mmCIF file of C-alpha atoms in Angstrom:
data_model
loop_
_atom_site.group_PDB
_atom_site.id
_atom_site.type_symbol
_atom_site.label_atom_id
_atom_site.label_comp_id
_atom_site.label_asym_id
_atom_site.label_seq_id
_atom_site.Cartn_x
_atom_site.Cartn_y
_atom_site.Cartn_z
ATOM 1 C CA UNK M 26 19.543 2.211 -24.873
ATOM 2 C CA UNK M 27 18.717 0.425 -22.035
ATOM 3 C CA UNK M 28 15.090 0.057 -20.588
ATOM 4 C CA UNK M 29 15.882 1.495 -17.271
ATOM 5 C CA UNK M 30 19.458 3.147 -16.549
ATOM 6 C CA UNK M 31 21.133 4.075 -13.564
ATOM 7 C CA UNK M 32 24.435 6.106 -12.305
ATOM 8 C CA UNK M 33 25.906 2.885 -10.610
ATOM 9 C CA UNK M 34 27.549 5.743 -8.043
ATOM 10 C CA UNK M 35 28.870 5.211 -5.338
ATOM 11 C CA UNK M 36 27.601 8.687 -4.362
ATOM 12 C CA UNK M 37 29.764 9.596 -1.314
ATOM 13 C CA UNK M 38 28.024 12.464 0.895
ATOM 14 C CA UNK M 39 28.499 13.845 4.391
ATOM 15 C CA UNK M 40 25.660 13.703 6.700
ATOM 16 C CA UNK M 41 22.972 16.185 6.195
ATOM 17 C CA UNK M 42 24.055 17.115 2.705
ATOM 18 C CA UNK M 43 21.305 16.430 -0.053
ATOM 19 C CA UNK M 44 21.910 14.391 -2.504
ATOM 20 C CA UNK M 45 20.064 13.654 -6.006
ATOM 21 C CA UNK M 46 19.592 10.392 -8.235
ATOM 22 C CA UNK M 47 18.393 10.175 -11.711
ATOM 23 C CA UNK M 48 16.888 7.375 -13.104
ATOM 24 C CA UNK M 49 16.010 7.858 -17.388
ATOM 25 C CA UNK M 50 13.656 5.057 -18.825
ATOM 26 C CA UNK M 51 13.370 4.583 -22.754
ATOM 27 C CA UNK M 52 10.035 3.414 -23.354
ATOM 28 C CA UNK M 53 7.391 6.808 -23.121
ATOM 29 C CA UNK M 54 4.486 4.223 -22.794
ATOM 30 C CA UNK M 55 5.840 3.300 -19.385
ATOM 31 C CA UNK M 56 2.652 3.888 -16.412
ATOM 32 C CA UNK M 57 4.025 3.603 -12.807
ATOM 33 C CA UNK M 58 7.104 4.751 -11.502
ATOM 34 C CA UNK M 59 8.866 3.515 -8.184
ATOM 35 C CA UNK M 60 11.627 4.230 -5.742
ATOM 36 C CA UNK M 61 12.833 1.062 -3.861
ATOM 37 C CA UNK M 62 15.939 0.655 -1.236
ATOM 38 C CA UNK M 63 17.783 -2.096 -0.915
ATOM 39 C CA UNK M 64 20.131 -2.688 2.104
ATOM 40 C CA UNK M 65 23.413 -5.099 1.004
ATOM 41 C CA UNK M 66 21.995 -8.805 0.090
ATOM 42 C CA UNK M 67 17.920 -7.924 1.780
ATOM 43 C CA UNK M 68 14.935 -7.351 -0.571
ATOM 44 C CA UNK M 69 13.801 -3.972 -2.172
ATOM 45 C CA UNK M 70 11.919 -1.903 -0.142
ATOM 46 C CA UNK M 71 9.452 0.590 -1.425
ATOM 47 C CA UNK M 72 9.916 3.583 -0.490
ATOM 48 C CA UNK M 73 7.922 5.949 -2.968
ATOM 49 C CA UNK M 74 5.959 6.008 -5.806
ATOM 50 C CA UNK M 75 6.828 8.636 -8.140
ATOM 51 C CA UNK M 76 3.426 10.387 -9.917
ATOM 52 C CA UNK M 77 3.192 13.127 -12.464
ATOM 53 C CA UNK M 78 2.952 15.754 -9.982
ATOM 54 C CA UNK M 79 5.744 15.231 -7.847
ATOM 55 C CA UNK M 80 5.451 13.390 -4.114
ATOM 56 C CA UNK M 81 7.419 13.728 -1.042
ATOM 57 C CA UNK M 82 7.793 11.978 2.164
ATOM 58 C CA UNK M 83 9.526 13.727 4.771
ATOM 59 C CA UNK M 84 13.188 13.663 3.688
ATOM 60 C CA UNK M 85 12.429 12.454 0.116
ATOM 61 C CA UNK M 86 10.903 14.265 -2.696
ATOM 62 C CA UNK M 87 10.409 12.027 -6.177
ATOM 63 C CA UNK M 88 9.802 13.939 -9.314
ATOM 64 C CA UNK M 89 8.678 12.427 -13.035
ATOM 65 C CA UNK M 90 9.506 14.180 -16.124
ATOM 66 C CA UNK M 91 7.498 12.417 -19.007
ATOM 67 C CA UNK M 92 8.949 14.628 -21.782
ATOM 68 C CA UNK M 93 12.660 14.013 -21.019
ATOM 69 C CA UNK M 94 12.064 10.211 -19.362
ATOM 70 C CA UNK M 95 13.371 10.135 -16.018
ATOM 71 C CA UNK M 96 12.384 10.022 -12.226
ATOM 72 C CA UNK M 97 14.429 11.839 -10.120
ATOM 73 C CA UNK M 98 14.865 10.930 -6.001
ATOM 74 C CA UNK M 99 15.997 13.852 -4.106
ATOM 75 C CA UNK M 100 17.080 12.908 -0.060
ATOM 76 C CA UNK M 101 17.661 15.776 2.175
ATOM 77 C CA UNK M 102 19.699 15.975 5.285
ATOM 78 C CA UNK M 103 21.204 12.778 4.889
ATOM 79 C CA UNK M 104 21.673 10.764 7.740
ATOM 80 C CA UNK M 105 23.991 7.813 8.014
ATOM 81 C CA UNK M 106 21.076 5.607 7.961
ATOM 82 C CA UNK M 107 20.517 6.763 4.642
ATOM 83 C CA UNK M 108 22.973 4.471 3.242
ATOM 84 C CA UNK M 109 22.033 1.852 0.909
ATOM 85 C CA UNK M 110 21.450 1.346 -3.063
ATOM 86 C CA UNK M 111 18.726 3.457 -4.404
ATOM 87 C CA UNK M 112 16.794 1.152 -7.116
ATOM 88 C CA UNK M 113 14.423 2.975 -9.679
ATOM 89 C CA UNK M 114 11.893 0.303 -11.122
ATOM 90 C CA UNK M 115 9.511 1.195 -14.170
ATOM 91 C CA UNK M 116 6.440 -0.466 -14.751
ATOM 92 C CA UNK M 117 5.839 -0.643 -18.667
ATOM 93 C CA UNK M 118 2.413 -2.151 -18.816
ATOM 94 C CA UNK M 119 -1.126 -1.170 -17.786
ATOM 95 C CA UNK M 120 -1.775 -4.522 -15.975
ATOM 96 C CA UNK M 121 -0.600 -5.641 -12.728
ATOM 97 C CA UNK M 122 2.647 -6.970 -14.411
ATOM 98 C CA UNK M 123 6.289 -6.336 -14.301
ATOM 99 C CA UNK M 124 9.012 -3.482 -13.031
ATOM 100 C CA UNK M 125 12.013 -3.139 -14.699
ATOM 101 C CA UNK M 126 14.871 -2.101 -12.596
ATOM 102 C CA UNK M 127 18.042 0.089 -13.085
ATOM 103 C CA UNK M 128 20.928 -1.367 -11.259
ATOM 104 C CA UNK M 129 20.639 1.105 -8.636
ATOM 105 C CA UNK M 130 22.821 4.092 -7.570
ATOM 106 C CA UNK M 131 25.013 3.202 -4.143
ATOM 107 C CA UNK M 132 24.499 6.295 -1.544
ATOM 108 C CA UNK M 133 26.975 6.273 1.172
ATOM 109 C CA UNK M 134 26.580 8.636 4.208
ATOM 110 C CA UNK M 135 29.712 9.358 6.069
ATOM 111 C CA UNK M 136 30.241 10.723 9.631
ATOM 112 C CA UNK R 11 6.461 -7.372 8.862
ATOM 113 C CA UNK R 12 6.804 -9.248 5.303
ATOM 114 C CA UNK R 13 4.491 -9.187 3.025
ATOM 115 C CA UNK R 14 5.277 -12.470 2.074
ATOM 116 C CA UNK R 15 7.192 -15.283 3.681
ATOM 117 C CA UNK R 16 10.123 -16.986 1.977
ATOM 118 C CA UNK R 17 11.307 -20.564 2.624
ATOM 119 C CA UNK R 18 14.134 -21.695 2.436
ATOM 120 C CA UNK R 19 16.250 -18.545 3.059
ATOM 121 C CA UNK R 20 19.183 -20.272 1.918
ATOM 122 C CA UNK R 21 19.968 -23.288 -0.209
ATOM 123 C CA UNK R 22 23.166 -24.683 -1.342
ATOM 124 C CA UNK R 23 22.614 -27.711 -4.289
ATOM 125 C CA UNK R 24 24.499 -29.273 -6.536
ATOM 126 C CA UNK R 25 23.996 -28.305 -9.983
ATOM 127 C CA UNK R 26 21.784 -30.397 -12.093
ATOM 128 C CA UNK R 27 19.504 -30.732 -8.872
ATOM 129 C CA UNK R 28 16.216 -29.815 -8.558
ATOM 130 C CA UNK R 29 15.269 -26.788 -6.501
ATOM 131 C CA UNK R 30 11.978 -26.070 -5.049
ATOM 132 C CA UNK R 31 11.249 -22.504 -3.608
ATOM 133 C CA UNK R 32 8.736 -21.377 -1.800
ATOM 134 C CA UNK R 33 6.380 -18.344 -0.880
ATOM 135 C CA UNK R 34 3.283 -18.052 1.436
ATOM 136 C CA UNK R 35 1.312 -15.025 1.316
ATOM 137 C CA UNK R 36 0.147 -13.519 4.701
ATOM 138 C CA UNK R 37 -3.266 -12.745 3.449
ATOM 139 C CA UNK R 38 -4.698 -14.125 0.081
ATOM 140 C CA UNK R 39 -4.060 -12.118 -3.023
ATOM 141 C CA UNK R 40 -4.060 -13.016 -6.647
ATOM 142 C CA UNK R 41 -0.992 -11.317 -7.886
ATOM 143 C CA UNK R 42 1.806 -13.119 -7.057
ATOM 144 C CA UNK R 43 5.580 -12.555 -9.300
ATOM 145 C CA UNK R 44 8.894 -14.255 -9.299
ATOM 146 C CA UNK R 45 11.979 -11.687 -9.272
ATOM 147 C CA UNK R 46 16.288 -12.963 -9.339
ATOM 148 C CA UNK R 47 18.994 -11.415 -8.376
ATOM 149 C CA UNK R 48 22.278 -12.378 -9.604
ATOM 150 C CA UNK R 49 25.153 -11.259 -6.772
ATOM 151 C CA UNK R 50 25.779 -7.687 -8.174
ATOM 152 C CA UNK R 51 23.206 -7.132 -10.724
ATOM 153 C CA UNK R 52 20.119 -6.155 -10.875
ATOM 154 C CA UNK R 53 16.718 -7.196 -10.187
ATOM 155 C CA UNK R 54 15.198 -8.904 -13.140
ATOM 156 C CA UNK R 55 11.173 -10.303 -13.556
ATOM 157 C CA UNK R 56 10.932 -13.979 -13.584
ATOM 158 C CA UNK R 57 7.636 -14.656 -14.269
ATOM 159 C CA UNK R 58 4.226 -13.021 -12.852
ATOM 160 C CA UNK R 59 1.248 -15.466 -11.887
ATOM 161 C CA UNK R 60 -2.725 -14.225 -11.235
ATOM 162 C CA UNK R 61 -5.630 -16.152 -10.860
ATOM 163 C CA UNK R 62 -3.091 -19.342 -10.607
ATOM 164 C CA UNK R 63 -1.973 -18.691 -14.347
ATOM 165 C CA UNK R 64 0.925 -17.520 -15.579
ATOM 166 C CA UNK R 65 0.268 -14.037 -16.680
ATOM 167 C CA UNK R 66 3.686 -13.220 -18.258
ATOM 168 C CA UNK R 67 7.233 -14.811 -18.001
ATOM 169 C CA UNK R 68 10.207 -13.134 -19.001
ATOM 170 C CA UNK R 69 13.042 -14.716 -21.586
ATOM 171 C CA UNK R 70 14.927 -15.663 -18.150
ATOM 172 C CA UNK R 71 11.986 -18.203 -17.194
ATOM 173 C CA UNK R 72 12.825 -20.606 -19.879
ATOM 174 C CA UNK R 73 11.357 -24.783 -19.443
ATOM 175 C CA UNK R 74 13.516 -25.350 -16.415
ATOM 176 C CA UNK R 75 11.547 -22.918 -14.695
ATOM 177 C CA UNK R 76 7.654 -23.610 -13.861
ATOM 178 C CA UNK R 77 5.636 -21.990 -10.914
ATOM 179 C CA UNK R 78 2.146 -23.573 -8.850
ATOM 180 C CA UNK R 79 -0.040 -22.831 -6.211
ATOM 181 C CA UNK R 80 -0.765 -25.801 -5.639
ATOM 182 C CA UNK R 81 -2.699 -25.839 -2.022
ATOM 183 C CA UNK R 82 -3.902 -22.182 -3.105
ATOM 184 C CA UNK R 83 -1.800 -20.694 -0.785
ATOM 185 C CA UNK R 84 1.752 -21.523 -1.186
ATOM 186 C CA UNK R 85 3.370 -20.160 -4.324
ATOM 187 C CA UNK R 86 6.375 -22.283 -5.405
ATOM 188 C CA UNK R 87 9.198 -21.599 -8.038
ATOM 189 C CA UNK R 88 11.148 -25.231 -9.255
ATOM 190 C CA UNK R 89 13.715 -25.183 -11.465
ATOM 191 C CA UNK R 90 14.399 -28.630 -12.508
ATOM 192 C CA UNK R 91 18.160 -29.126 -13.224
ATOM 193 C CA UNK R 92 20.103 -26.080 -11.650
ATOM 194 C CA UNK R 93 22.935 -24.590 -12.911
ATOM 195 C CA UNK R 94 26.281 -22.264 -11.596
ATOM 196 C CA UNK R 95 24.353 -19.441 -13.239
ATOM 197 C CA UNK R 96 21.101 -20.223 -11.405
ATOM 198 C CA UNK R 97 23.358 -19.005 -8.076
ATOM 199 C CA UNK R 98 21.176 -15.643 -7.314
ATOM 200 C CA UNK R 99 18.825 -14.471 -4.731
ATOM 201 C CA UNK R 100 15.252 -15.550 -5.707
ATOM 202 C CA UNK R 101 12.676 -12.776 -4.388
ATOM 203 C CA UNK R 102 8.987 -13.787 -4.173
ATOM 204 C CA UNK R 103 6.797 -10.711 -4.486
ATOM 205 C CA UNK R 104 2.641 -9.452 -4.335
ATOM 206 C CA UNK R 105 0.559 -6.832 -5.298
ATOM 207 C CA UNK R 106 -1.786 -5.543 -3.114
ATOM 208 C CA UNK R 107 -4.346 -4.379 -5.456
ATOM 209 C CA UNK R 108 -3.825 -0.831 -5.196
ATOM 210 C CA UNK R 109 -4.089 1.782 -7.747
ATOM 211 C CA UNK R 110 -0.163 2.015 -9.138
ATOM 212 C CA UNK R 111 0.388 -1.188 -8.993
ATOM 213 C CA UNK R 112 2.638 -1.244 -6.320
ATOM 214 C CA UNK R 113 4.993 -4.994 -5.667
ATOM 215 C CA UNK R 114 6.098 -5.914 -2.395
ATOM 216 C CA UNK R 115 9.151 -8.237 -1.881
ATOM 217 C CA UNK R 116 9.550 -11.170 0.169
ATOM 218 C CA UNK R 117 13.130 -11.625 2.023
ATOM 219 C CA UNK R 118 14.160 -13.708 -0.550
ATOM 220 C CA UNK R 119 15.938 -16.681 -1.014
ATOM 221 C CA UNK R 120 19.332 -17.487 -1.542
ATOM 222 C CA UNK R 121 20.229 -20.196 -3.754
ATOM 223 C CA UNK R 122 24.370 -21.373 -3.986
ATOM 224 C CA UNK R 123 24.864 -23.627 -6.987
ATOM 225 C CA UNK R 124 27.824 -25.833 -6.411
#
């Protein structure tokens, strides 16, 4: 099983629909749980840090199941904008070390 | 605004060249990492650096690899004799500090191995 896996998508949406990623990890020691985006050939952008209780940030909600291993990103009212790879990262240790990423899931937000 | 600057933001070398990137932080921190990104594929940990140590390096970062600080401010990557597969984007990246452990990425570099 891989450490952090990904539906490669693309997920194709119209705007304003809402759309929903998964992201399962395998290791259940695993402490801090991120979102990124990442536009075609830029760097990964935060854009939420997924806790045990739930967050959300205006459009996005992130959720974290411990028991079944995943993170979940859920974007509503999609606007073209919107459009970009979705990259869930894991960090696995308690230090200030490293994130594993899932290949990310491709969103793309038509007209 | 980055939270790190990246130079050069594009290099094209021959392989078996020797290829120096480099990061400067805008404020000082301690945690610094090295991320690639092979066209297409994911994001993979190079190596992570505190306290100007290496802290951890993955199986990736293997002895053509080696990272310094050496003014205490930039943060370099060198790999010594490049190869094709050493073609990716190289992302330099900090922590802030804060509880989570939230990385920041640089704008990366782009290295072409010819």
């Amino acid at each position: 099983r891989k450490e952090v896996e990904q539906d490669p998508g693309p997920f194709n949406v119209p705007e304003g629909a809402t759309v929903a990623f998964n992201c399962t990890y395998s290791n259940s020691a695993s402490q801090s749980f991120f979102w990124y985006r990442q536009d075609c050939r830029k760097e990964p952008k935060l854009l939420m840090s997924v806790y045990s209780s739930g967050n959300e940030d205006g459009r996005f909600t992130a959720q974290l199941n411990r028991a079944s291993q995943y993170i979940s990103l859920l974007i509503r009212d999609s606007k073209l904008s919107d459009s970009a790879t979705y990259l869930c990262a894991v960090n696995m240790n308690t230090g200030f070390q490293k994130l594993v990423f899932g290949t990310g899931t491709r969103l793309l937000v038509s007209p | 605004e980055p939270e790190v600057t990246q130079t050069p933001s594009h290099q094209v070398t021959q392989m078996g060249q020797e290829v120096i990137l480099r990061c400067v932080p805008i404020s000082n921190h301690l945690y610094f990492y090295w991320y690639r990104q092979i066209l297409g594929q994911k994001v993979e940990f190079l190596v992570s650096f505190y306290n100007n140590e290496i802290s951890e390096k993955s199986e990736i970062f293997d002895d053509q690899f080696s990272v310094e600080r050496p003014d205490g401010s930039n943060f370099t990557l060198k790999i010594r004799s490049t190869k094709l597969e050493d073609s990716a984007m190289y992302f330099c990246a900090r922590n802030r500090g804060d509880s989570g452990n939230t990385i920041y990425f640089g704008e990366g570099s782009w290295l072409t191995v010819v």
